[in-house]
Short mmCIF file of C-alpha atoms in Angstrom, two decimals:
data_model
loop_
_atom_site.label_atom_id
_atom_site.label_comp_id
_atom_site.label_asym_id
_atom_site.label_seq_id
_atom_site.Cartn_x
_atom_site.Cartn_y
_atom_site.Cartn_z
CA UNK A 1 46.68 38.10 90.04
CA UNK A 2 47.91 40.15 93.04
CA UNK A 3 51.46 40.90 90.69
CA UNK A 4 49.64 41.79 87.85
CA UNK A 5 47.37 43.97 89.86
CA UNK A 6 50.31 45.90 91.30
CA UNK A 7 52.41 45.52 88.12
CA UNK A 8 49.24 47.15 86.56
CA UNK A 9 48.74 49.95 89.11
CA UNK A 10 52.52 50.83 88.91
CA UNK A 11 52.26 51.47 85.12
CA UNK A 12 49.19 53.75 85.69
CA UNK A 13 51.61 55.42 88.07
CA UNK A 14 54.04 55.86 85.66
CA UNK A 15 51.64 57.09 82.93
CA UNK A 16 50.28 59.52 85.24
CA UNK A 17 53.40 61.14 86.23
CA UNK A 18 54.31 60.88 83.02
CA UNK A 19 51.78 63.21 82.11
CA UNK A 20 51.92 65.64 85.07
CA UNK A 21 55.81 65.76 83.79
CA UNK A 22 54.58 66.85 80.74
CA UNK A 23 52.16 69.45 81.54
CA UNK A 24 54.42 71.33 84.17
CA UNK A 25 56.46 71.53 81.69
CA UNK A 26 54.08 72.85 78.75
CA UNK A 27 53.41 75.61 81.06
CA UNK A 28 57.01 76.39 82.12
CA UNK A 29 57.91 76.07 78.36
CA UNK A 30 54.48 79.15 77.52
CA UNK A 31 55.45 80.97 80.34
CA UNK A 32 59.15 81.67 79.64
CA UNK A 33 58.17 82.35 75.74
CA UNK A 34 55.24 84.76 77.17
CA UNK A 35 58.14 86.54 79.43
CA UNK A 36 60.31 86.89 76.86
CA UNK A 37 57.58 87.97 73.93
CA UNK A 38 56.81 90.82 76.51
CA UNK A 39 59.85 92.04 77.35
CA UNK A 40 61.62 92.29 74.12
CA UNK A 41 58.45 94.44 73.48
CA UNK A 42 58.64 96.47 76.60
CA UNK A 43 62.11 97.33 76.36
CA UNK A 44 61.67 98.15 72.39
CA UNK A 45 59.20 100.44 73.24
CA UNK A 46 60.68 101.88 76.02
CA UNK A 47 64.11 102.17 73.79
CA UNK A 48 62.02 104.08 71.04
CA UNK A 49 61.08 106.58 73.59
CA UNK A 50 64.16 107.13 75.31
CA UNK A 51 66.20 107.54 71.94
CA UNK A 52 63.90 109.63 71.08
CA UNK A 53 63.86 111.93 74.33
CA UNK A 54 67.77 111.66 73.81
CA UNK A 55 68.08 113.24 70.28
CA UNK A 56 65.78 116.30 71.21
CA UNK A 57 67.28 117.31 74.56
CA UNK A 58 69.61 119.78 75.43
CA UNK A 59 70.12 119.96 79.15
CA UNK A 60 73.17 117.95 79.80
CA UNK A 61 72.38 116.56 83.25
CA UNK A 62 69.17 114.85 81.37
CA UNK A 63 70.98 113.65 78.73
CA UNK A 64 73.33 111.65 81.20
CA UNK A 65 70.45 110.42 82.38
CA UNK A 66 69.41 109.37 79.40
CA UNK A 67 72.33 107.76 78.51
CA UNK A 68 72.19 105.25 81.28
CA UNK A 69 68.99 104.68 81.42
CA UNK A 70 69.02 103.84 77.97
CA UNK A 71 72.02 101.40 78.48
CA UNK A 72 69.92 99.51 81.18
CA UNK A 73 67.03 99.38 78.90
CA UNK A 74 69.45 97.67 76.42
CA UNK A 75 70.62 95.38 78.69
CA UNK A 76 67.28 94.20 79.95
CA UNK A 77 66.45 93.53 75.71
CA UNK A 78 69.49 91.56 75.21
CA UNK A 79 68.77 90.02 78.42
CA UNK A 80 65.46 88.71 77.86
CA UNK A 81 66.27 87.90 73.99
CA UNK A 82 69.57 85.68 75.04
CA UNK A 83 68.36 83.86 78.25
CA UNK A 84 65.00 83.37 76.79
CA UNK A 85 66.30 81.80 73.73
CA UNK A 86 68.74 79.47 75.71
CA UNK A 87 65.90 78.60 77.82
CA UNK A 88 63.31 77.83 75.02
CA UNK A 89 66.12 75.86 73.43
CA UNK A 90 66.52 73.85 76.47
CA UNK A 91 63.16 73.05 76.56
CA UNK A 92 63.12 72.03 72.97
CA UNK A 93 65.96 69.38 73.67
CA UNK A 94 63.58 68.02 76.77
CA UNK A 95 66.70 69.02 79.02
CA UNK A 96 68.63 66.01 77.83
CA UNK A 97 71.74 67.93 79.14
CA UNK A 98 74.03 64.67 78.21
CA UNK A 99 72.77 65.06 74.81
CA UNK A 100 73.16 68.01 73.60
CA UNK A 101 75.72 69.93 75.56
CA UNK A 102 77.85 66.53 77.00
CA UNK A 103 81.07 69.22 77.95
CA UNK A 104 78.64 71.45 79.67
CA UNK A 105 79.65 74.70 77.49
CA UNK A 106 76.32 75.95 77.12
CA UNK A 107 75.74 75.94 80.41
CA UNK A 108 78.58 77.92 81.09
CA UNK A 109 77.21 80.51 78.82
CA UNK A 110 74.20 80.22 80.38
CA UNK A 111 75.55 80.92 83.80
CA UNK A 112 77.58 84.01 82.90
CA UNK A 113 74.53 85.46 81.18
CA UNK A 114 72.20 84.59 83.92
CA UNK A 115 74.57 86.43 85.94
CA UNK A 116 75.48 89.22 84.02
CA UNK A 117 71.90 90.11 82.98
CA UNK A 118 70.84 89.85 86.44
CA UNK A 119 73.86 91.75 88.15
CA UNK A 120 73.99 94.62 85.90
CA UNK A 121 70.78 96.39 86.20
CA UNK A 122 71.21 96.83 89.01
CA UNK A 123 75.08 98.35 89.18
CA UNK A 124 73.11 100.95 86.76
CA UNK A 125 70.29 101.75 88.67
CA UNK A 126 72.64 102.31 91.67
CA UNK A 127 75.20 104.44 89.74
CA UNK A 128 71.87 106.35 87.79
CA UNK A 129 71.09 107.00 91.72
CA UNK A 130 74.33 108.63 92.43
CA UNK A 131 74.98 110.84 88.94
CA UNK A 132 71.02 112.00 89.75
CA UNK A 133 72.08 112.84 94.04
CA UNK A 134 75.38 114.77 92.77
CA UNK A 135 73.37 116.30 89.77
CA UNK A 136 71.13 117.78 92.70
CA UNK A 137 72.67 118.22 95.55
CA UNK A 138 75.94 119.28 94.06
CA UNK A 139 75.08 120.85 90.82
CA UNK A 140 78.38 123.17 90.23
CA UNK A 141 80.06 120.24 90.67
CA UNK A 142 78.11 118.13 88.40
CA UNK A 143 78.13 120.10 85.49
CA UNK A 144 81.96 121.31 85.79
CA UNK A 145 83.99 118.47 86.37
CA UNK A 146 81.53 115.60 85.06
CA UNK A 147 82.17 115.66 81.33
CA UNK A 148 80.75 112.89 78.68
CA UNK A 149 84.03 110.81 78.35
CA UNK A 150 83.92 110.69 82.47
CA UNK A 151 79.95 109.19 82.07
CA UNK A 152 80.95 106.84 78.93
CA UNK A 153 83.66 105.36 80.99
CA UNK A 154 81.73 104.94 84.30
CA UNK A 155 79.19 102.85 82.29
CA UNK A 156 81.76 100.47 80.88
CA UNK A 157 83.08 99.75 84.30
CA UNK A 158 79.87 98.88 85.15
CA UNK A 159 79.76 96.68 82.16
CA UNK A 160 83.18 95.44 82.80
CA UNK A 161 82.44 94.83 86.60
CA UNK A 162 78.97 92.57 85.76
CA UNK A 163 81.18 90.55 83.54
CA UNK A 164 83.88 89.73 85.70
CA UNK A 165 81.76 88.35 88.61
CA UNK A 166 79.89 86.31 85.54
CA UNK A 167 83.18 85.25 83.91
CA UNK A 168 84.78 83.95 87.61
CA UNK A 169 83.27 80.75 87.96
CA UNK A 170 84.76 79.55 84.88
CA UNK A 171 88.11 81.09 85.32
CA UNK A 172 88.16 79.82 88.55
CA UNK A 173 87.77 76.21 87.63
CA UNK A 174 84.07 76.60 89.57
CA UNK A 175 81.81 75.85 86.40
CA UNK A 176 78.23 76.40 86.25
CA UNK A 177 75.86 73.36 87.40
CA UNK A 178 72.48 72.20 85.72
CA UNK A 179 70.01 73.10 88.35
CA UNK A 180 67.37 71.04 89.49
CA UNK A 181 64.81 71.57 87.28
CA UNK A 182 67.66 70.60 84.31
CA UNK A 183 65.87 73.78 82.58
CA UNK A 184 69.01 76.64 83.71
CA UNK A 185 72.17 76.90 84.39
CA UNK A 186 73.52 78.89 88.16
CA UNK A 187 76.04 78.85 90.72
CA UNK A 188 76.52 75.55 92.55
CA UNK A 189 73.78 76.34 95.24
CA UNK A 190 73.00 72.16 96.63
CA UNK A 191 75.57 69.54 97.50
CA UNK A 192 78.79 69.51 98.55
CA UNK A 193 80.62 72.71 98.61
CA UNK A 194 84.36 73.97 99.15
CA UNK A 195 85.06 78.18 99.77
CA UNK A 196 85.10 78.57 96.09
CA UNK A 197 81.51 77.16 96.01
CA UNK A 198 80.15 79.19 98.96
CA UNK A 199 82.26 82.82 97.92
CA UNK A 200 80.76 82.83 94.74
CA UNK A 201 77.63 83.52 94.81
CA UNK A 202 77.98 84.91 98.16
CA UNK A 203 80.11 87.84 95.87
CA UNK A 204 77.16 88.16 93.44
CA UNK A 205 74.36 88.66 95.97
CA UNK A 206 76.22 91.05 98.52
CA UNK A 207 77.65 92.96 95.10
CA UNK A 208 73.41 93.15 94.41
CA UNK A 209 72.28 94.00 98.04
CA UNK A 210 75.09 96.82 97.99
CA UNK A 211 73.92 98.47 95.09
CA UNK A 212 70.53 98.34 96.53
CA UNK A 213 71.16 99.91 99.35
CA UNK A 214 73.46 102.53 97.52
CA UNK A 215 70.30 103.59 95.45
CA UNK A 216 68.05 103.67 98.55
CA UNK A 217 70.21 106.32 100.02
CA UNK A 218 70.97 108.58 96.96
CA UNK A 219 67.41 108.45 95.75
CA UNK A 220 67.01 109.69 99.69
CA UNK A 221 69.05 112.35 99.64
CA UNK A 222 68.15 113.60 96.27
CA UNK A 223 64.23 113.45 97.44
CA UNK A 224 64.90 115.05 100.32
CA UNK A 225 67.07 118.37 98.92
CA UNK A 226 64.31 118.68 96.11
CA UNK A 227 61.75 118.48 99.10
CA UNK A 228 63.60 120.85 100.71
CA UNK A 229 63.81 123.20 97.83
CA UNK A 230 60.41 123.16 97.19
CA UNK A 231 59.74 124.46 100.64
CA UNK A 232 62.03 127.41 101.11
CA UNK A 233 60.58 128.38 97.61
CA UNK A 234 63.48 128.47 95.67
CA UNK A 235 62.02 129.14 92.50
CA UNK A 236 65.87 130.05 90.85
CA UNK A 237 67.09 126.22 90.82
CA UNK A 238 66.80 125.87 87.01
CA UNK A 239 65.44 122.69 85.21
CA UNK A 240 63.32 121.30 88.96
CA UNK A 241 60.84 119.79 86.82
CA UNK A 242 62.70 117.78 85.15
CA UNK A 243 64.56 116.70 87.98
CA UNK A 244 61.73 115.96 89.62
CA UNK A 245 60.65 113.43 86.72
CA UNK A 246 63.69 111.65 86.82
CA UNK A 247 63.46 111.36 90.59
CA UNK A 248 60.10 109.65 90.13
CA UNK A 249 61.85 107.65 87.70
CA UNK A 250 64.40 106.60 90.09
CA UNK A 251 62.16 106.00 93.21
CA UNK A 252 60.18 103.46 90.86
CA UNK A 253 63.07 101.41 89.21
CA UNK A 254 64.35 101.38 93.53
CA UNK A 255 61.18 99.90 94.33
CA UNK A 256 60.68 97.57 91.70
CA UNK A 257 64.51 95.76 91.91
CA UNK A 258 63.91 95.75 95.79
CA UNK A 259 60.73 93.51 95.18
CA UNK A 260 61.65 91.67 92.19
CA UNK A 261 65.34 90.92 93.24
CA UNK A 262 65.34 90.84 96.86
CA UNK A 263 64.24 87.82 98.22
CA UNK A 264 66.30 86.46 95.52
CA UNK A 265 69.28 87.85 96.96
CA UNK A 266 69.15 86.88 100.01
CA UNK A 267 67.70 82.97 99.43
CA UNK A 268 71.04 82.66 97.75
CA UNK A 269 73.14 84.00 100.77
CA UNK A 270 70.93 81.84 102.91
CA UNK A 271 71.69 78.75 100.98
CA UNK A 272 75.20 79.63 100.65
CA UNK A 273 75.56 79.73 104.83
CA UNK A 274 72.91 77.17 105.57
CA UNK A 275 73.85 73.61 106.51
CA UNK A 276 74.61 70.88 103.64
CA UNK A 277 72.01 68.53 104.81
CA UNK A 278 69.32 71.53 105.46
CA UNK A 279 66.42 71.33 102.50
CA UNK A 280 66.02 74.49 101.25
CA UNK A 281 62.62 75.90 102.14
CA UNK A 282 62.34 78.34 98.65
CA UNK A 283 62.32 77.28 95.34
CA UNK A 284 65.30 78.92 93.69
CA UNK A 285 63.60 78.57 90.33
CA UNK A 286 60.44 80.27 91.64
CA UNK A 287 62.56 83.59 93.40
CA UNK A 288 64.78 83.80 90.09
CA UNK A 289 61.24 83.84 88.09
CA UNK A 290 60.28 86.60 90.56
CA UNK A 291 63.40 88.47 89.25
CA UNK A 292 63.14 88.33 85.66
CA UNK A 293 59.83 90.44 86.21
CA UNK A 294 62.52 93.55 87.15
CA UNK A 295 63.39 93.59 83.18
CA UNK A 296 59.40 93.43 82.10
CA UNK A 297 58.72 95.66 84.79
CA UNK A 298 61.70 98.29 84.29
CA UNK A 299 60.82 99.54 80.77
CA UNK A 300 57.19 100.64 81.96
CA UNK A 301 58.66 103.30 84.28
CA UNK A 302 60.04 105.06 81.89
CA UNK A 303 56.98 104.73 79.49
CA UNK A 304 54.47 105.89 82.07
CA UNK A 305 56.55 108.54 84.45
CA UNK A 306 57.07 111.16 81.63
CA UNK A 307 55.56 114.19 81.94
CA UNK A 308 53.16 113.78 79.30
CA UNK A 309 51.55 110.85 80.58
CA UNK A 310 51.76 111.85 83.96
CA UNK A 311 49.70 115.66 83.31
CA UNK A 312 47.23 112.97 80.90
CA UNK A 313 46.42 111.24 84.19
CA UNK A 314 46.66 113.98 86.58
CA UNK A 315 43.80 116.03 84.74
CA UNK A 316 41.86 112.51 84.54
CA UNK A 317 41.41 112.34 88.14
CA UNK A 318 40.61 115.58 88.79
CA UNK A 319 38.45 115.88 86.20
CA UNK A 320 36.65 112.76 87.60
CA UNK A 321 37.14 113.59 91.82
CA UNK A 322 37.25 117.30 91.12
CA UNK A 323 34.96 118.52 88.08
CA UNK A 324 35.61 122.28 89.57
CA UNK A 325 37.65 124.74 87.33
CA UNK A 326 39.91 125.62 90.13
CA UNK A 327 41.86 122.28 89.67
CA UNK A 328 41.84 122.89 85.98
CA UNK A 329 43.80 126.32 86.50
CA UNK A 330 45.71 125.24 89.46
CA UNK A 331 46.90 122.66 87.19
CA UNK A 332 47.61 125.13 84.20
CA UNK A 333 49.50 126.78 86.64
CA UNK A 334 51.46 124.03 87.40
CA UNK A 335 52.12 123.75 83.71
CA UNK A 336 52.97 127.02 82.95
CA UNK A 337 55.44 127.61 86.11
CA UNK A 338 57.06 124.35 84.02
CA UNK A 339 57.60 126.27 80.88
CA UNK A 340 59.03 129.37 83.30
CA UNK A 341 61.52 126.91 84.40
CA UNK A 342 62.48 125.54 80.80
CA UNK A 343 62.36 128.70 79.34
CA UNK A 344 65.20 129.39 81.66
CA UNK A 345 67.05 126.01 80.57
CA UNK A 346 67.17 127.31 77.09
CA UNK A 347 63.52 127.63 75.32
CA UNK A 348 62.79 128.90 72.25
CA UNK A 349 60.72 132.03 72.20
CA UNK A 350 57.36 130.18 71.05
CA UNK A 351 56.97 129.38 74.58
CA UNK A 352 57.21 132.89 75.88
CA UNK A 353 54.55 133.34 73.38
CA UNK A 354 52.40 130.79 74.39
CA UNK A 355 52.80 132.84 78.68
CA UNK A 356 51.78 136.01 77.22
CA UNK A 357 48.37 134.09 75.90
CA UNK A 358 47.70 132.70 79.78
CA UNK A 359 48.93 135.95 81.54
CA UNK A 360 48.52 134.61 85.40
CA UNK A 361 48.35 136.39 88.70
CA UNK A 362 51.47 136.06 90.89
CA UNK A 363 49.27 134.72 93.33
CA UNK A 364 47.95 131.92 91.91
CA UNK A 365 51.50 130.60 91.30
CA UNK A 366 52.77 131.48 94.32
CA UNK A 367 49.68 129.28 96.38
CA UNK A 368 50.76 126.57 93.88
CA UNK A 369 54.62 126.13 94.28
#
């Protein structure tokens, strides 16, 4: 009686954890397709718009910008359409690892994409942070001896760069390892380790942290001589407003890969110096989750911080916490100083038309700027 009892309790056991197998991994199975359902539509969207800024603009500084911000955008789409196939594949197989990929190949290619996705966005938002700092700060420079072939090469050493740190492992005999939760492939993070082991990702996450840091202080300096232009009044710096959208571009994508990539970063250097025998007080699957939100969340900052959406939700507000004119024709002012400024960058003459319509005091633009 008393081993049928147990024998009987052990099955229910089994059954039960059977089941809470099963529905962990229904929901990692939705949540990966919802990821990558929304940002292959994020990043389409926010390719439409930048392709479209691209082929109507004719400031060249911009249209470097454009350029790599339309590469990262790219990146994040094939990103999100690779790894989330592989990882919906995976799922489909029920991780049997020995089954279907016995020479671990696909996990290979599963490693060098996790790591090239990952690592390139942000080598591009660091080197968009330093072509937007010289495009500011040293704007003779910028548009004299920066030509396109200099930009178009820049980006595929970027490209080239990514790949390289994703492509070591295997050249280096180091191959990718089946992580924990057998649904993802990463550097060998638990277990015995050589130099090899511990350099590795060590490279990736201090290659990361440094281009970080290297956006932190160009999108600095660049706020900081626009701030400082904008107080001594100097009203002759052609195309400001623009610059000053792309800054608020900048300062956004900074923010959001210093959240979303961060503590990823440095739980990997902390497992890669911690002690072999020390449990890991993270989940690595739950950071790198956290990170995969930087290519949903990416795409939106260049769909909301345009101009256009940006004057839609300024005269919202004030409309709402300011019903007033005032704010309606400080605003226009606002606007109109814009078209001054792009009028000088090469406007056509339907916008001088449209300042002799809304003649305005010198005053009022003067207490504005």
């Amino acid at each position: 009686m008393s081993a049928n009892g147990s024998s009987d309790t052990h099955c229910r056991s089994e059954v039960r954890l059977s089941n809470d197998t099963c529905s962990q991994e229904e929901v990692s199975v939705t949540a990966s397709a919802v990821s990558m359902t929304v940002g292959v539509f994020s990043n389409g969207l926010a390719l439409f718009i930048l392709v479209k800024s691209y082929t109507r603009i004719r400031i060249k500084s911009k249209a470097y910008f454009l350029l790599f911000a339309s590469s990262l955008v790219i990146t994040d789409l094939l990103g999100h359409l690779i790894n989330g196939s592989l990882v919906l594949f995976v799922y489909s197989s029920h991780k049997r690892w020995e089954e279907f990929d016995p020479h671990l190949i696909m996990c290979s290619i599963f490693g060098v994409c996790m790591v090239f996705f990952g690592l390139n966005p942000l080598l591009l938002g660091s080197v968009m942070a330093v072509e937007r700092c010289i495009g500011v700060t040293r704007p003779i420079f910028h548009s004299t001896a920066l030509a396109s072939h200099h930009v178009k090469r820049l980006l595929g050493l970027t490209w080239l760069l990514a790949a390289l740190v994703a492509i070591m492992p295997v050249v280096l005999q180091r191959p990718y390892k089946v992580q924990s939760s057998r649904s993802w492939c990463f550097f060998h993070m638990e277990g015995p380790k050589d130099k090899l082991d511990v350099l590795l990702p060590l490279l990736f996450s201090l290659l990361g942290l440094l281009a970080l840091m290297l956006s932190i202080v160009c999108n600095t300096l660049t706020s900081c001589a626009l701030l400082q232009a904008r107080l001594c009044r100097n009203h002759h710096c052609r195309g400001s407003s623009y610059h000053i959208e792309m800054i608020c571009q900048l300062l956004a994508i900074m923010l959001v890969s210093c959240i979303c990539w961060g503590p990823l970063l440095i739980h990997i250097i902390m497992m890669s110096t911690r002690a072999k025998n020390k449990p890991a007080s993270v989940s690595l699957l739950m950071v790198v989750r956290m990170a995969t939100w930087n290519q949903i969340l990416d795409p939106w900052v260049y769909i909301l911080l345009r101009k256009a959406v940006l004057r839609k939700l300024f005269m919202l507000a004030h409309r709402y916490w300011y019903p007033e004119s005032h704010y309606h024709h400080c605003w226009q002012c606002i606007m109109l100083h814009s078209s001054v400024e792009n009028s000088r960058s090469g406007v056509g003459p339907s916008d001088c038309h449209y300042l002799r319509r809304f003649p305005l005091q010198d005053t009022a633009i003067k207490s504005i700027t």
